């Protein structure tokens, strides 16, 4: 087991930032482990979600923001539902992902590429254009055969259109992206 010297690496600003952005009191976590027990991705995580909670309490910014788990999290909210202290753990994981982006930690680059491709597609078409998203993701990552084995199952069911869907409110969706970009300047 790795030993962390928290007196050396404790970052109080990190704890305050996570609490302010998530609107959660991380000190309420008493390490019961319920969130980890219910998390469907514990088998794939490098740090289980209850240990992430502990590391946040201990102000371990580097360790938390550079872990793979926050990118693998599926936002299923099982952890939130199971927490006896009503901590919205899934929201906290979301905040940690945003912080990791902001501070340039990129433990699983393909997830970031997928999210960026997804949002670009929504910005352009008003909703996701699945075929375009797949093409953009594969081109940027070089993962040309990702999930192609599913095509024979979904194509006959009309789940993958070769053209973007025309939807109402497309301009309004684009304006949301414009407003967000203006706020970031
Ligand atoms: S939201 Fe994320 S951390 Fe929580 S249970 Fe689901 S996958 Fe696990
Ligand atoms: S379920 Fe809640 S109290 Fe228990 S370890 Fe997870 S976050 Fe902490």
Coordinates of C-alpha atoms and ligand atoms in Angstrom, one line a residue:
X1 CA 0.0 0.0 0.0
X2 CA 1.3 3.4 -0.9
X3 CA 2.0 5.8 2.0
X4 CA 1.3 9.5 1.5
X5 CA 2.8 12.1 3.7
X6 CA -0.2 14.4 3.9
X7 CA 1.6 17.0 6.0
X8 CA 3.9 17.7 3.0
X9 CA 1.4 17.6 0.2
X10 CA -1.9 18.9 1.9
X11 CA -3.4 21.6 -0.3
X12 CA -6.2 23.5 1.6
X13 CA -7.0 25.5 -1.5
X14 CA -7.8 22.3 -3.4
X15 CA -10.3 21.2 -0.7
X16 CA -11.9 24.6 -0.6
X17 CA -12.2 24.7 -4.4
X18 CA -13.7 21.2 -4.6
X19 CA -16.2 22.0 -1.9
X20 CA -17.2 25.4 -3.4
X21 CA -17.7 24.0 -7.0
X22 CA -19.5 20.8 -5.9
X23 CA -21.5 22.5 -3.1
X24 CA -20.7 19.4 -1.0
X25 CA -19.1 19.1 2.4
X26 CA -16.4 16.5 1.9
X27 CA -15.7 16.4 5.7
X28 CA -19.0 14.5 6.1
X29 CA -17.5 11.4 4.5
X30 CA -16.6 8.9 7.2
X31 CA -15.2 6.2 4.9
X32 CA -18.0 3.7 5.1
X33 CA -17.2 2.4 1.6
X34 CA -20.8 2.2 0.4
X35 CA -20.0 4.3 -2.7
X36 CA -17.2 1.9 -3.7
X37 CA -19.3 -1.1 -3.0
X38 CA -22.0 0.1 -5.4
X39 CA -19.8 1.6 -8.1
X40 CA -20.0 -0.5 -11.3
X41 CA -16.5 0.6 -12.4
X42 CA -14.5 -0.2 -9.2
X43 CA -12.9 -3.1 -11.1
X44 CA -11.4 -0.7 -13.6
X45 CA -10.5 2.2 -11.3
X46 CA -7.0 2.9 -10.3
X47 CA -8.3 4.5 -7.1
X48 CA -11.8 3.5 -5.7
X49 CA -14.3 6.3 -5.3
X50 CA -14.3 6.2 -1.4
X51 CA -10.5 6.5 -1.5
X52 CA -10.9 9.5 -3.8
X53 CA -13.1 11.1 -1.2
X54 CA -10.4 10.5 1.4
X55 CA -7.7 11.9 -0.8
X56 CA -9.9 15.0 -1.4
X57 CA -10.3 15.4 2.4
X58 CA -6.5 15.1 2.7
X59 CA -6.0 17.8 0.1
X60 CA -4.1 15.6 -2.3
X61 CA -4.6 17.6 -5.5
X62 CA -1.9 16.0 -7.6
X63 CA -2.9 12.4 -6.7
X64 CA -6.7 13.0 -7.3
X65 CA -6.5 15.0 -10.5
X66 CA -4.0 12.7 -12.2
X67 CA -6.0 9.5 -11.5
X68 CA -7.7 7.5 -14.2
X69 CA -10.9 6.8 -12.2
X70 CA -12.4 10.3 -12.6
X71 CA -12.4 9.8 -16.4
X72 CA -13.8 6.3 -16.3
X73 CA -16.7 7.3 -14.0
X74 CA -20.0 6.8 -15.9
X75 CA -22.0 9.4 -13.8
X76 CA -24.4 6.6 -12.9
X77 CA -25.0 8.2 -9.5
X78 CA -25.1 4.9 -7.7
X79 CA -22.5 6.3 -5.2
X80 CA -24.7 9.3 -4.6
X81 CA -27.8 7.2 -4.0
X82 CA -25.9 4.9 -1.5
X83 CA -24.1 7.6 0.6
X84 CA -25.6 7.6 4.1
X85 CA -24.4 11.2 4.5
X86 CA -26.2 12.5 1.4
X87 CA -23.0 13.5 -0.3
X88 CA -23.5 13.9 -4.0
X89 CA -20.4 11.9 -4.8
X90 CA -21.2 11.7 -8.6
X91 CA -21.3 15.5 -8.7
X92 CA -18.0 15.6 -7.0
X93 CA -16.5 13.3 -9.6
X94 CA -17.8 15.6 -12.3
X95 CA -16.2 18.6 -10.6
X96 CA -12.9 16.7 -10.4
X97 CA -13.1 16.0 -14.1
X98 CA -13.6 19.7 -14.9
X99 CA -10.7 20.6 -12.6
X100 CA -8.5 18.0 -14.2
X101 CA -9.2 19.7 -17.6
X102 CA -8.6 23.1 -16.2
X103 CA -5.2 22.2 -14.6
X104 CA -4.2 20.1 -17.7
X105 CA -4.2 16.6 -16.2
X106 CA -5.2 14.2 -18.8
X107 CA -5.0 10.7 -17.5
X108 CA -7.2 9.1 -20.2
X109 CA -6.8 11.2 -23.4
X110 CA -9.3 9.2 -25.4
X111 CA -12.1 10.1 -23.0
X112 CA -11.3 13.8 -23.4
X113 CA -11.2 13.4 -27.2
X114 CA -14.6 11.6 -27.2
X115 CA -16.2 14.3 -25.0
X116 CA -14.8 17.1 -27.2
X117 CA -16.0 15.4 -30.4
X118 CA -19.4 14.8 -28.8
X119 CA -19.8 18.5 -27.8
X120 CA -18.5 19.7 -31.2
X121 CA -21.2 17.6 -32.8
X122 CA -24.0 19.0 -30.6
X123 CA -22.8 22.5 -31.2
X124 CA -22.8 22.0 -35.0
X125 CA -26.0 20.0 -35.4
X126 CA -28.1 20.9 -32.3
X127 CA -27.9 17.2 -31.2
X128 CA -25.3 14.6 -31.6
X129 CA -24.8 13.2 -35.2
X130 CA -23.6 9.7 -34.2
X131 CA -21.9 8.8 -37.5
X132 CA -20.0 12.1 -37.6
X133 CA -19.0 11.7 -33.9
X134 CA -17.6 8.2 -34.6
X135 CA -15.7 9.5 -37.6
X136 CA -14.2 12.5 -35.7
X137 CA -13.3 10.3 -32.7
X138 CA -11.7 7.6 -34.8
X139 CA -9.7 10.1 -36.9
X140 CA -8.4 11.9 -33.9
X141 CA -7.4 8.8 -31.9
X142 CA -6.5 6.5 -34.7
X143 CA -8.8 3.9 -33.1
X144 CA -10.4 2.9 -36.4
X145 CA -11.9 -0.4 -35.3
X146 CA -13.5 0.8 -32.1
X147 CA -16.9 -0.8 -31.7
X148 CA -17.2 -1.5 -35.4
X149 CA -18.3 -5.0 -34.5
X150 CA -21.6 -3.4 -33.3
X151 CA -22.4 -1.9 -36.8
X152 CA -24.2 -5.0 -38.2
X153 CA -26.5 -4.9 -35.2
X154 CA -27.4 -1.2 -35.1
X155 CA -27.4 -0.3 -38.9
X156 CA -30.5 -2.4 -39.8
X157 CA -32.4 -0.9 -36.9
X158 CA -31.8 2.6 -38.2
X159 CA -29.9 3.7 -35.1
X160 CA -27.0 5.2 -37.2
X161 CA -28.0 7.8 -39.7
X162 CA -25.6 8.7 -42.5
X163 CA -26.9 12.4 -42.4
X164 CA -27.2 14.7 -39.4
X165 CA -30.8 15.0 -38.0
X166 CA -32.6 18.3 -38.6
X167 CA -34.0 19.5 -35.3
X168 CA -35.9 22.5 -34.1
X169 CA -33.9 24.8 -31.8
X170 CA -30.6 24.2 -33.5
X171 CA -29.7 28.0 -33.4
X172 CA -30.6 28.2 -29.7
X173 CA -28.3 25.3 -28.9
X174 CA -25.5 27.1 -30.8
X175 CA -26.2 30.2 -28.8
X176 CA -25.7 28.2 -25.5
X177 CA -22.2 27.3 -26.8
X178 CA -21.5 30.9 -27.8
X179 CA -22.5 32.2 -24.3
X180 CA -20.3 29.6 -22.7
X181 CA -17.3 30.6 -24.8
X182 CA -17.9 34.3 -24.0
X183 CA -17.9 33.5 -20.3
X184 CA -14.6 31.7 -20.6
X185 CA -12.8 34.7 -22.2
Ligands
LIG1 S1 -21.1 7.9 -10.6 FE1 -19.1 7.2 -11.1 S2 -18.1 6.9 -9.1 FE2 -20.3 7.0 -8.7 S3 -21.0 4.9 -8.8 FE3 -21.3 5.7 -10.8 S4 -19.4 5.2 -12.0 FE4 -18.9 4.9 -9.8
LIG2 S1 -20.8 6.4 0.8 FE1 -20.5 8.5 1.5 S2 -19.7 8.4 3.6 FE2 -19.5 6.4 2.7 S3 -17.4 6.4 1.8 FE3 -18.7 7.0 0.2 S4 -18.8 9.3 0.3 FE4 -18.0 8.5 2.2

